[in-house]
Every structure is written in C-alpha cells, then in structure tokens.
mmCIF file with all atom_site columns, C-alpha atoms in Angstrom:
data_model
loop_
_atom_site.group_PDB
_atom_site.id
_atom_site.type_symbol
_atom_site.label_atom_id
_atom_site.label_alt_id
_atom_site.label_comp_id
_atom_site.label_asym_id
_atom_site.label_entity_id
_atom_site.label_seq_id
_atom_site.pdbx_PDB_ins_code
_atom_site.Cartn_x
_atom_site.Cartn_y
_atom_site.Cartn_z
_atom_site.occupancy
_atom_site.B_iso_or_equiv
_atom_site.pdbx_formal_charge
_atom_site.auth_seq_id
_atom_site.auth_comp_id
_atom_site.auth_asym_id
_atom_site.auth_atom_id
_atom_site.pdbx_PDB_model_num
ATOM 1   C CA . UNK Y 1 1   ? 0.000   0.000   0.000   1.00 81.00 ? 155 UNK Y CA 1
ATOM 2   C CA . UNK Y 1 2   ? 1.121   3.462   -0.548  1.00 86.00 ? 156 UNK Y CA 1
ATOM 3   C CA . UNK Y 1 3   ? -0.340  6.676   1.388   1.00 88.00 ? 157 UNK Y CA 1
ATOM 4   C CA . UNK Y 1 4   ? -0.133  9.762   -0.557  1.00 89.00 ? 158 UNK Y CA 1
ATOM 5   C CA . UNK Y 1 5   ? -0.565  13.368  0.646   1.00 90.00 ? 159 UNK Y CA 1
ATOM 6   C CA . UNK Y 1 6   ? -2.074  14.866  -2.784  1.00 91.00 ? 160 UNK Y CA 1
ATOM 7   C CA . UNK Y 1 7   ? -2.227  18.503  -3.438  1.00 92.00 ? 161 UNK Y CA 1
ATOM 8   C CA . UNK Y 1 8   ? -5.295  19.263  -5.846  1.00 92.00 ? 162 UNK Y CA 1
ATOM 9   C CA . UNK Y 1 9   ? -6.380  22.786  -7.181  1.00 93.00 ? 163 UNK Y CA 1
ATOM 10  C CA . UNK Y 1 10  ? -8.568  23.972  -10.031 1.00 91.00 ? 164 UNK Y CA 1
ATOM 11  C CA . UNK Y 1 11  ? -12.052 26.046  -10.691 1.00 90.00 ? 165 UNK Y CA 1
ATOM 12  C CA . UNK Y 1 12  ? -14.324 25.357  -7.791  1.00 89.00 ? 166 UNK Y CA 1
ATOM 13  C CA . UNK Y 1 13  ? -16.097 22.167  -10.113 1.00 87.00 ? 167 UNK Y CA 1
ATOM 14  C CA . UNK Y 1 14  ? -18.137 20.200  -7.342  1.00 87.00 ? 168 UNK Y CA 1
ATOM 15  C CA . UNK Y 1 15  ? -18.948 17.757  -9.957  1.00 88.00 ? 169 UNK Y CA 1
ATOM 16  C CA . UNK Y 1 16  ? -15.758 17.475  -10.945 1.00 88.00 ? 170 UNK Y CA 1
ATOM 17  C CA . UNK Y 1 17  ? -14.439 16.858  -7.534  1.00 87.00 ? 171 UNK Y CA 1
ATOM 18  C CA . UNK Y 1 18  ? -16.530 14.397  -6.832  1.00 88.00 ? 172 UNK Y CA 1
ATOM 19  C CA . UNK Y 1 19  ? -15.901 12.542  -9.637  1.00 89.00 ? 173 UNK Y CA 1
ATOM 20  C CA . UNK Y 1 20  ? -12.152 12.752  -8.657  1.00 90.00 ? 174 UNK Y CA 1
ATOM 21  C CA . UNK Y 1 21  ? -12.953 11.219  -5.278  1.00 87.00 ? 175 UNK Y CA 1
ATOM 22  C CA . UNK Y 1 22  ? -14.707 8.539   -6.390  1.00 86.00 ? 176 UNK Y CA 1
ATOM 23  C CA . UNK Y 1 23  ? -12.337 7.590   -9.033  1.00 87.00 ? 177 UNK Y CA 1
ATOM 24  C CA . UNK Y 1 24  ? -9.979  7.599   -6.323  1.00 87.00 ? 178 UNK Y CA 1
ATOM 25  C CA . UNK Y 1 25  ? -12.401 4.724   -4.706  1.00 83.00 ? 179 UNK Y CA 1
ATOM 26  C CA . UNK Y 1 26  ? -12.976 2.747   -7.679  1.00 82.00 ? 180 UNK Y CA 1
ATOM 27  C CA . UNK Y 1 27  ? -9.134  2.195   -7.655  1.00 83.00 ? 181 UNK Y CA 1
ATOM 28  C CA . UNK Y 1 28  ? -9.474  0.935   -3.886  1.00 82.00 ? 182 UNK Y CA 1
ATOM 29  C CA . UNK Y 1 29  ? -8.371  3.719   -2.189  1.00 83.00 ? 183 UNK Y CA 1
ATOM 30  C CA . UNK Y 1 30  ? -9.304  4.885   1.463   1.00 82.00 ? 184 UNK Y CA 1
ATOM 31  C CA . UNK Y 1 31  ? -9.264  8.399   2.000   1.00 83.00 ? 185 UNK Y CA 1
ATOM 32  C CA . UNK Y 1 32  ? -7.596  9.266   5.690   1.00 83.00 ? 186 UNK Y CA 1
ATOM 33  C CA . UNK Y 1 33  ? -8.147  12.776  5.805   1.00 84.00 ? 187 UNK Y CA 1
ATOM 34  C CA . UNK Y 1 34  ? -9.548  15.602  3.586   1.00 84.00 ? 188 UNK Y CA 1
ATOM 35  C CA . UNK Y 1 35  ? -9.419  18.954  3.904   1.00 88.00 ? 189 UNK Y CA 1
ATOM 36  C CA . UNK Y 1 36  ? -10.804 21.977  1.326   1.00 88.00 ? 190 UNK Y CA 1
ATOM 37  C CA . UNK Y 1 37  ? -10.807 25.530  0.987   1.00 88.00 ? 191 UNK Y CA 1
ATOM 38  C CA . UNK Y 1 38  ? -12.557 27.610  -1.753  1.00 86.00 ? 192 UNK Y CA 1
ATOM 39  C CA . UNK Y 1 39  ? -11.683 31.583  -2.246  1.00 87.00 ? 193 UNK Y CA 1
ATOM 40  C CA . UNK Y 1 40  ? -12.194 33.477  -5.428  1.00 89.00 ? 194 UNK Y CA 1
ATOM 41  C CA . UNK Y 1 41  ? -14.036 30.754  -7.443  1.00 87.00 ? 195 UNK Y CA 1
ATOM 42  C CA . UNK Y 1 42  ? -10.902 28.039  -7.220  1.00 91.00 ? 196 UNK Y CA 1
ATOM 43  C CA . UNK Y 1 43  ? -11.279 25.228  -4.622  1.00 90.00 ? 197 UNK Y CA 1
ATOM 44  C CA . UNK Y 1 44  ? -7.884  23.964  -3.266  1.00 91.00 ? 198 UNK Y CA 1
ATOM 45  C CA . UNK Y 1 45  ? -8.142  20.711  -1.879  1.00 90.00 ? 199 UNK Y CA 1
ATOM 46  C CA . UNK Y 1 46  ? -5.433  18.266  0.604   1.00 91.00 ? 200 UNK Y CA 1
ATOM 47  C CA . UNK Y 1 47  ? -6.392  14.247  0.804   1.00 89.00 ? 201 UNK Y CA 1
ATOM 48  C CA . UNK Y 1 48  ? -4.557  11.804  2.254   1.00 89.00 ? 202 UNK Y CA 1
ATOM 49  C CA . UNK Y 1 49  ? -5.540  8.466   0.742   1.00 89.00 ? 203 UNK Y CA 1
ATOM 50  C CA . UNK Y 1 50  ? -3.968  5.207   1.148   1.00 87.00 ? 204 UNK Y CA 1
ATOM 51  C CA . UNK Y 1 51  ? -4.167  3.202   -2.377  1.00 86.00 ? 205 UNK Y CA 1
ATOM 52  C CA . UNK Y 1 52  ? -2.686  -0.720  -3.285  1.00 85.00 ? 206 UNK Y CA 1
ATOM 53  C CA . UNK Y 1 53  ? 0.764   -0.372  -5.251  1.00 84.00 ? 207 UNK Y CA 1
ATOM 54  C CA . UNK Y 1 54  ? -1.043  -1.835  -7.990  1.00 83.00 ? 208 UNK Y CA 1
ATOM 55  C CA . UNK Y 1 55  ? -3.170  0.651   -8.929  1.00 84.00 ? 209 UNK Y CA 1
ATOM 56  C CA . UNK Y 1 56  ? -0.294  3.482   -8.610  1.00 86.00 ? 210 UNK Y CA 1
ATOM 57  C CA . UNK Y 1 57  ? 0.294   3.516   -12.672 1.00 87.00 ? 211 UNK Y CA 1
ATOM 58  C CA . UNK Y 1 58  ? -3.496  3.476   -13.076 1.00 87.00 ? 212 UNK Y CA 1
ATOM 59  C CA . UNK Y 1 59  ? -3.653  6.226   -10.698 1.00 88.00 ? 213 UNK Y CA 1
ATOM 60  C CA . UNK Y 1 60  ? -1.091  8.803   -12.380 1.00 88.00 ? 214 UNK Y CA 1
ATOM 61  C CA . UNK Y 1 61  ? -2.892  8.194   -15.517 1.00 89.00 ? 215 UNK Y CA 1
ATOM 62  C CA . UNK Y 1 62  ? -6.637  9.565   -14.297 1.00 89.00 ? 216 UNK Y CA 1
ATOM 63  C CA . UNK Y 1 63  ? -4.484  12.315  -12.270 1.00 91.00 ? 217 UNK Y CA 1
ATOM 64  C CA . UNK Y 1 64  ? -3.722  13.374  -15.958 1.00 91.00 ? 218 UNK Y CA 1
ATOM 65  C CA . UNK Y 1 65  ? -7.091  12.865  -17.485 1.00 91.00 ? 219 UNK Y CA 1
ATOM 66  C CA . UNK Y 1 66  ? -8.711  15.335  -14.701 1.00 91.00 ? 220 UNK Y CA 1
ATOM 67  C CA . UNK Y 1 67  ? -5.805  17.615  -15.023 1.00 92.00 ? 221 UNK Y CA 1
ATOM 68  C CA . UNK Y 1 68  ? -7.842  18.358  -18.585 1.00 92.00 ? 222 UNK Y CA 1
ATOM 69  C CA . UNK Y 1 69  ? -10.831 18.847  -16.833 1.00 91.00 ? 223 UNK Y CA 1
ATOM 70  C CA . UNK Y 1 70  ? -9.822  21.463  -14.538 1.00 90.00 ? 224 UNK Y CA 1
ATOM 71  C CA . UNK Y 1 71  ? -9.051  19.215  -11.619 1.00 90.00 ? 225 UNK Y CA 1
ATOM 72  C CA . UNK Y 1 72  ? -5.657  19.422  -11.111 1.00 91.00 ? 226 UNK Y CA 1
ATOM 73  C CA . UNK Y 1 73  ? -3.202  17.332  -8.723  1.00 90.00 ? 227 UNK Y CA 1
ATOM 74  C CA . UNK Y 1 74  ? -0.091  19.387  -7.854  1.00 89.00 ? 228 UNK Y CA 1
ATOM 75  C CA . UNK Y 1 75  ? 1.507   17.761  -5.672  1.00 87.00 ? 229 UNK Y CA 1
ATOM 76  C CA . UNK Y 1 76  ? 2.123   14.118  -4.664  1.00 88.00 ? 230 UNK Y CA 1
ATOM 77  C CA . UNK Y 1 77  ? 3.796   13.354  -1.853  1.00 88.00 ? 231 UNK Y CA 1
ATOM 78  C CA . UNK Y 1 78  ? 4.554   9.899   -0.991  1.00 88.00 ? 232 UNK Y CA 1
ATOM 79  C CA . UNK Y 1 79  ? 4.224   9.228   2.954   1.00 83.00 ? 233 UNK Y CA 1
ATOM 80  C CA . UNK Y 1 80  ? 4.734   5.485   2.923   1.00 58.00 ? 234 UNK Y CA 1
ATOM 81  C CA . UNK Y 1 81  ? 8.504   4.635   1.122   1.00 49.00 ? 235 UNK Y CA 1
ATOM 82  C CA . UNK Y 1 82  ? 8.643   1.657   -0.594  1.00 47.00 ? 236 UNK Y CA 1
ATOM 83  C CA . UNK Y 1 83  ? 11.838  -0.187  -0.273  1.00 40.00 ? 237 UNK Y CA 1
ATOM 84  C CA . UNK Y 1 84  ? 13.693  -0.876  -3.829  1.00 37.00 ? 238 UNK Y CA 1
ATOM 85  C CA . UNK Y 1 85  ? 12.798  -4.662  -3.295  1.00 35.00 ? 239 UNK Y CA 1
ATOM 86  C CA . UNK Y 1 86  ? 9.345   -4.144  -3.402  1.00 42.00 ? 240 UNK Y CA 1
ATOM 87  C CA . UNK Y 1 87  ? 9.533   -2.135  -6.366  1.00 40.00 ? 241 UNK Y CA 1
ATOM 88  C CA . UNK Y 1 88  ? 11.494  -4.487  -8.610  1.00 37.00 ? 242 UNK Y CA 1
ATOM 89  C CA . UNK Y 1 89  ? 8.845   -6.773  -7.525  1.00 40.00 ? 243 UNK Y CA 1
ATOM 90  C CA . UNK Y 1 90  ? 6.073   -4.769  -8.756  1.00 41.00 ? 244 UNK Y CA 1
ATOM 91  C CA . UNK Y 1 91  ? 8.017   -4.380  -12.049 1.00 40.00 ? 245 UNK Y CA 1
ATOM 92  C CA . UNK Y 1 92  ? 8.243   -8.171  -12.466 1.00 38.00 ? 246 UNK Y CA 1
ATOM 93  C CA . UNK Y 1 93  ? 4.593   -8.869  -11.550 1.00 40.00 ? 247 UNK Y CA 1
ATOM 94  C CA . UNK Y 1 94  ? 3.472   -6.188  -15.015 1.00 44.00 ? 248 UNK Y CA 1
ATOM 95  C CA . UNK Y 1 95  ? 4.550   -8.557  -17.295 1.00 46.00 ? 249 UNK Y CA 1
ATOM 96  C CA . UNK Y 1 96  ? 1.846   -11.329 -17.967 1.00 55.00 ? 250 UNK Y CA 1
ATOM 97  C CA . UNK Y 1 97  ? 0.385   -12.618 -20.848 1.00 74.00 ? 251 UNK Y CA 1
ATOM 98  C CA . UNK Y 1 98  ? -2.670  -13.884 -19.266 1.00 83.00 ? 252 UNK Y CA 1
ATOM 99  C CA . UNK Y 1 99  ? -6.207  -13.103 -20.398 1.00 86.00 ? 253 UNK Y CA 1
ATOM 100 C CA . UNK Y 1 100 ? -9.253  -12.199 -17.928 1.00 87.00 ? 254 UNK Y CA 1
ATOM 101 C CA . UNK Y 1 101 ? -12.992 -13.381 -18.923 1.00 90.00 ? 255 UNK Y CA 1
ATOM 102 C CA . UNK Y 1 102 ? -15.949 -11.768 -17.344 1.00 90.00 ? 256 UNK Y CA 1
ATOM 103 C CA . UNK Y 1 103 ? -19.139 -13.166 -16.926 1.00 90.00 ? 257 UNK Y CA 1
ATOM 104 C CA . UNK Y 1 104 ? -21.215 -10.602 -15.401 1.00 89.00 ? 258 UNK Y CA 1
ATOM 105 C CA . UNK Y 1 105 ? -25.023 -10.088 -14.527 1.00 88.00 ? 259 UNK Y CA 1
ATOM 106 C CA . UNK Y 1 106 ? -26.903 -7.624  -12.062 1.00 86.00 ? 260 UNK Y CA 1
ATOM 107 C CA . UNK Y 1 107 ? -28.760 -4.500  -11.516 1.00 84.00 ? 261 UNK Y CA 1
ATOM 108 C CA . UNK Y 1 108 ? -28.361 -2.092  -14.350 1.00 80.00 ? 262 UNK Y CA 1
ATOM 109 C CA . UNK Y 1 109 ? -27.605 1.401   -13.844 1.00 79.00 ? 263 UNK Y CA 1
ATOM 110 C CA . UNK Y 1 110 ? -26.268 4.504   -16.010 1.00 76.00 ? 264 UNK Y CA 1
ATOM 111 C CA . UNK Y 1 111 ? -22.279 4.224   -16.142 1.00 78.00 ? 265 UNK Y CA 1
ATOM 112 C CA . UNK Y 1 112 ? -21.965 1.099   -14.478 1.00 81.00 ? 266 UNK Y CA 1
ATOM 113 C CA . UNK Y 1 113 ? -19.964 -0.144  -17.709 1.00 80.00 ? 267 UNK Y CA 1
ATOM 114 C CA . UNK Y 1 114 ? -17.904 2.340   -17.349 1.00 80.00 ? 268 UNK Y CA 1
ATOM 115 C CA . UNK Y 1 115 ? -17.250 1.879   -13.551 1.00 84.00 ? 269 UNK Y CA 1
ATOM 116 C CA . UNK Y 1 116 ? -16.311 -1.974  -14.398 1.00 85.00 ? 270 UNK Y CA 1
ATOM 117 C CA . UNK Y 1 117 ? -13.938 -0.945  -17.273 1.00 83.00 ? 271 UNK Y CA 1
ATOM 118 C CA . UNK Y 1 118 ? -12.495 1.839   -14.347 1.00 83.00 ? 272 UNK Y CA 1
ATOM 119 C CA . UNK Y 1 119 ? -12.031 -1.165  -11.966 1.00 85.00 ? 273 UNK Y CA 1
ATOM 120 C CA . UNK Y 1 120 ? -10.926 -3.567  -14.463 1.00 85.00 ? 274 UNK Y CA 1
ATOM 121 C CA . UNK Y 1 121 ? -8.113  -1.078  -16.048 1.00 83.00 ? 275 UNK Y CA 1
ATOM 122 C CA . UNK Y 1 122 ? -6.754  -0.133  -12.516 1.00 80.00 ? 276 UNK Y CA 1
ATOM 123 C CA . UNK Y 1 123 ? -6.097  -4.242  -11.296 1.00 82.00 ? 277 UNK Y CA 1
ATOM 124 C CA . UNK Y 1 124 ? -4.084  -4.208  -14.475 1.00 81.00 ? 278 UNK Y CA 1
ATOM 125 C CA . UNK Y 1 125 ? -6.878  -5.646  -16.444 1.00 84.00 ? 279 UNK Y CA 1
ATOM 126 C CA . UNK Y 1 126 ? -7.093  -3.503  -20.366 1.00 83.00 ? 280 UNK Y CA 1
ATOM 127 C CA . UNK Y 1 127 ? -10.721 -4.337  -21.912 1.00 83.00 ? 281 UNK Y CA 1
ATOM 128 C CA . UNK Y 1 128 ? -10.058 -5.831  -25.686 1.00 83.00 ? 282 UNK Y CA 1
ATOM 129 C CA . UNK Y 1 129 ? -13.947 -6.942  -25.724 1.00 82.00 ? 283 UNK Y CA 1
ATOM 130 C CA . UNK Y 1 130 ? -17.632 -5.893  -24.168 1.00 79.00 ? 284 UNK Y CA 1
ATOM 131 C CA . UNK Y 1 131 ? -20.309 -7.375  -25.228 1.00 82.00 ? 285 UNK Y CA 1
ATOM 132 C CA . UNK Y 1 132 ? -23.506 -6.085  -22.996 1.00 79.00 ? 286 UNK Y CA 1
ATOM 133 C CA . UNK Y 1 133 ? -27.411 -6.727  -23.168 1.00 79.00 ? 287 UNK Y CA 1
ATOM 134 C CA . UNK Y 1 134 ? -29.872 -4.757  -21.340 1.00 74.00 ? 288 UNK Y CA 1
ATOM 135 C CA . UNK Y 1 135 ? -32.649 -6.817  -19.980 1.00 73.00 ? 289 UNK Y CA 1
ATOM 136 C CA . UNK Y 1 136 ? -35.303 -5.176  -18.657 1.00 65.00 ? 290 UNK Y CA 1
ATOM 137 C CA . UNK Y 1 137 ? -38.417 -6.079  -17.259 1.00 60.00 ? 291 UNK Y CA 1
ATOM 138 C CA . UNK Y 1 138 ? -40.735 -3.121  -18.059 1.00 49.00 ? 292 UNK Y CA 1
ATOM 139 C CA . UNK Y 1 139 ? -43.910 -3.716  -16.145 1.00 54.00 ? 293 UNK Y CA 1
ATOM 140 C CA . UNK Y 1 140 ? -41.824 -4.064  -12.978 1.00 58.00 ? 294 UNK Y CA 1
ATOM 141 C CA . UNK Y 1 141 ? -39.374 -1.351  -13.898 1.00 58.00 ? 295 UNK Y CA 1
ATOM 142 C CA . UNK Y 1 142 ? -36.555 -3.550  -13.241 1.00 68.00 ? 296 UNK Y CA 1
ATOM 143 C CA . UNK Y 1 143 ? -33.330 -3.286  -15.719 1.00 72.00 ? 297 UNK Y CA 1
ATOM 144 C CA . UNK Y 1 144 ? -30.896 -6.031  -15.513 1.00 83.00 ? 298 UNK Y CA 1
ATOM 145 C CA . UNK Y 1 145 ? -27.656 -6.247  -17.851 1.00 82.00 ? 299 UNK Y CA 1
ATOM 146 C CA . UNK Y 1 146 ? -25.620 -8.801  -18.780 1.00 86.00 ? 300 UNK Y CA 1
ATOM 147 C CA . UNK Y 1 147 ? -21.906 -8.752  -19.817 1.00 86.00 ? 301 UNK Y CA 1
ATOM 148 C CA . UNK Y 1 148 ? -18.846 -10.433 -21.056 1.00 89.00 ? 302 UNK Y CA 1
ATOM 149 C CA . UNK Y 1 149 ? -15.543 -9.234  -20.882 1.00 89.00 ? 303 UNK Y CA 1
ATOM 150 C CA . UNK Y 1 150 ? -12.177 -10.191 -22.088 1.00 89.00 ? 304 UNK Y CA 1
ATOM 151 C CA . UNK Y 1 151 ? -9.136  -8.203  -21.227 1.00 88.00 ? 305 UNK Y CA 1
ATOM 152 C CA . UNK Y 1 152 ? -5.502  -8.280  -21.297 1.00 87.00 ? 306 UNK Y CA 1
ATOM 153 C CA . UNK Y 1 153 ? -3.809  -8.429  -18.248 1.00 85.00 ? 307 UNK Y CA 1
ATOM 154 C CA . UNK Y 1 154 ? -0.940  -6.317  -17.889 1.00 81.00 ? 308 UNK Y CA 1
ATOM 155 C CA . UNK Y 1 155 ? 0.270   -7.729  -14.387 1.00 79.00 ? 309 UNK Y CA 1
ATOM 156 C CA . UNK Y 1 156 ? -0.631  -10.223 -11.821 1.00 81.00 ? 310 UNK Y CA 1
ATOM 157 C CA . UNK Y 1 157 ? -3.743  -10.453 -11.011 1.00 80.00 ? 311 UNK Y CA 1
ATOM 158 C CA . UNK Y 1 158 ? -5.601  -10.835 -6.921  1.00 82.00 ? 312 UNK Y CA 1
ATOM 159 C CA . UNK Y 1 159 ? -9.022  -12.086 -7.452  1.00 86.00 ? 313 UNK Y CA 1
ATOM 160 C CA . UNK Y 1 160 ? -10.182 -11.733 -4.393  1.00 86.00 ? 314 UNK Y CA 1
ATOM 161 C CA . UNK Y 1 161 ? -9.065  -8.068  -4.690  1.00 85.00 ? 315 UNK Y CA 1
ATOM 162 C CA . UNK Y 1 162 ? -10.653 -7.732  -7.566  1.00 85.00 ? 316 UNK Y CA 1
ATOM 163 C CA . UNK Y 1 163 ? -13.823 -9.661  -7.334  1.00 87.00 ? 317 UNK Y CA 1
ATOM 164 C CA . UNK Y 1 164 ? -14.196 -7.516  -3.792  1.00 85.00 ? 318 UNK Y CA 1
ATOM 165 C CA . UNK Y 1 165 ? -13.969 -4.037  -5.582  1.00 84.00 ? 319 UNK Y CA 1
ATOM 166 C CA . UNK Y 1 166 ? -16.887 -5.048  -8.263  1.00 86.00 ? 320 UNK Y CA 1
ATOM 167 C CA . UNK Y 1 167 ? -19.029 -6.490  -5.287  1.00 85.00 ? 321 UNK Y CA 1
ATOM 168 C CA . UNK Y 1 168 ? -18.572 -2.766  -3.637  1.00 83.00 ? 322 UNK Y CA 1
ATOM 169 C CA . UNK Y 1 169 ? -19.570 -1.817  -7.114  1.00 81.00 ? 323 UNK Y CA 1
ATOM 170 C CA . UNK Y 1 170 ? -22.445 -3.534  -7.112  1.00 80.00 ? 324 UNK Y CA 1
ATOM 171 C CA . UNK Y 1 171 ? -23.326 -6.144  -4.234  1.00 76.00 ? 325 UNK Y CA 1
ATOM 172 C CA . UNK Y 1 172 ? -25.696 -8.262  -5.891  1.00 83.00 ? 326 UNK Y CA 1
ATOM 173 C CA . UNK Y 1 173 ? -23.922 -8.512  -8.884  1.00 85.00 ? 327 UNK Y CA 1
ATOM 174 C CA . UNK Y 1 174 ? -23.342 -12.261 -10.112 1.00 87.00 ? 328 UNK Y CA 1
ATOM 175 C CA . UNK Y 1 175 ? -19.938 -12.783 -11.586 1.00 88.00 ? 329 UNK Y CA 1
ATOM 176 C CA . UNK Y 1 176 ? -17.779 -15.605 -13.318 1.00 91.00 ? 330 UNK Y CA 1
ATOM 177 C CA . UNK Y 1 177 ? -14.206 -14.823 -13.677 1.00 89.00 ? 331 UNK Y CA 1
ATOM 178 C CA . UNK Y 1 178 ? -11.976 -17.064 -15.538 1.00 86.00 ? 332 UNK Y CA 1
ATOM 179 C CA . UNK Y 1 179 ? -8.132  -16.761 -15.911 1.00 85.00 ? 333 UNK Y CA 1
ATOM 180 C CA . UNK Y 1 180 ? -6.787  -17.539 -19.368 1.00 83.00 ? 334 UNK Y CA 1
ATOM 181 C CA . UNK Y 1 181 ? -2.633  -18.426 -19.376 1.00 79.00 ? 335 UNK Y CA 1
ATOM 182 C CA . UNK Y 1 182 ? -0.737  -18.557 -22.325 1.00 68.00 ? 336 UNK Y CA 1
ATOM 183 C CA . UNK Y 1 183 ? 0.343   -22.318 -23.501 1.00 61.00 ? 337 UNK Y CA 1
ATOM 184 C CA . UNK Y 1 184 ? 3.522   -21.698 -24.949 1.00 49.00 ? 338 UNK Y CA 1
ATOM 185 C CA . UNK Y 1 185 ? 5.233   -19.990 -22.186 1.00 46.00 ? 339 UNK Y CA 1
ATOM 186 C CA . UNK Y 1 186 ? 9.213   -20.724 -21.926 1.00 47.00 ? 340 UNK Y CA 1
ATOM 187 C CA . UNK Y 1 187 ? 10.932  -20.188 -19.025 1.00 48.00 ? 341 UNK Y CA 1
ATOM 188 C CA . UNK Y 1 188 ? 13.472  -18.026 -18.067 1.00 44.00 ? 342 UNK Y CA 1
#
C-alpha cells in the first residue's frame, strides 16, 4: 500500500471533484483525511488516501485525465517509502500474458460499464472486448444487464481483490471470472 498526501487545485467544479474522489475509490483507495478551501471561485483541496501499489500507474494516468478537466493534482507526496525490493517486484509482476474473462449479470444502472472498465483497467486488467445486453423487465421497472468481458492483463492479477472491488460496485452482482494463461510460455 502506498499513502499519498495529494495537493489538488482547479475552478471550484463540485462535480468534478466528486468525480475525482470517487475515481480515487474505484481504484481501492481509502481516504484518511480531507481537507478543502474555496476563495475566489478556485477550490484547493489536501487528501490523504492510502491506495494498493497496484493501482499506482493506473492512478497517475486519471491524475492526468482530470488535469484536462480542470481538476488538477499538484503535488504528490509519498508518505509510505517503498523499499527498492518491493519495487522491482512490482516491475516483475506487469509482465503477464494472461487473459481475464468476465461473466457478469446484475442491476443495471447509467455508467456502471464504465465503472467496471475503471475497476478492471486499474487491477491491471485492459478491456479488448464488451459485449452487454440490457434486460429489462418493463412492467416491474426492473433493468438487468448482462456482460462479457475479455481483457488483457498487464500484471498479476488478486481475485479476491478484484472480485471484492466489483461487489462494492455492485453487491448483488453475479460474476464468473476465468483466468486464461498462455500455452507456450518458456521459461526463463
């Protein structure tokens, strides 16, 4: 785990914000502490948030993305040092070849095929294919989905990890995850 002390500025956006926060808890983090302060139409904001070494690479990529959208992280400091160990570690575990398959079914709501590709691309997981049906049931008012993903994993994956973050997602969710290795590995 890493705990960060981020800096964040920009035009006082409460959407925007928000949106930042809980991109921040798709990707498993916990925020610690929060503090804000808006003057003269710009909001300037201080979070700590603890988030899983993972998702650090995911992480600095959104930062990015919301620095185009007015949301800007300034500063990033890193209260938890990870030893050089651990971080050759993390290097080796990016390198798979392995495939993910989703089998997913539950509640359907507005964006919540976004929030699984969010999830999915932040445990390392990069969507090649979505195929999704809406099923509703109009005279109850009841829309279910189904979906099936396959993705390219770009490192090791935890299932429990991730199978915990799309339950948090969306708890009654059904889902049917299947690891695909490559055959012709060689060894090194």
């Amino acid at each position: 785990m890493a705990t960060w002390l981020l800096t964040v500025t920009g035009n006082d956006q409460p959407e925007q914000l928000k949106k930042f926060c809980e991109t921040i808890a798709l990707m498993e983090g916990v925020f610690l502490d929060s503090q804000q302060t808006v003057m003269a139409g710009r909001v300037m904001a201080l979070y700590k948030v603890c988030l899983p070494d993972t998702h650090i690479p995911f992480a600095q990529k959104m930062f990015a993305e919301f620095a185009l959208k007015g949301v800007e992280v300034i500063a990033i400091d890193e209260l938890d040092e990870r030893s050089e160990y651990k971080r050759s570690e993390y290097k080796c575990a990016e390198q798979s070849d392995s495939y993910l398959v989703l089998d997913l079914k539950g509640q359907y709501r507005f964006g919540i095929d976004h929030d699984i590709r969010m999830i999915l691309e932040c445990h390392g997981a990069e969507t090649e294919q979505l195929n999704q049906q809406y099923l509703g049931r109009s005279l109850v008012g009841e829309q279910q989905f189904s979906a099936r993903i396959r993705a390219r994993m770009s490192r090791l994956l935890s299932e429990p990890d991730l199978l915990q973050a799309l339950h948090r997602l969306s708890p009654g969710l059904s889902i049917r995850l299947s690891v695909i290795e490559p055959t012709n590995a060689l060894a090194c």
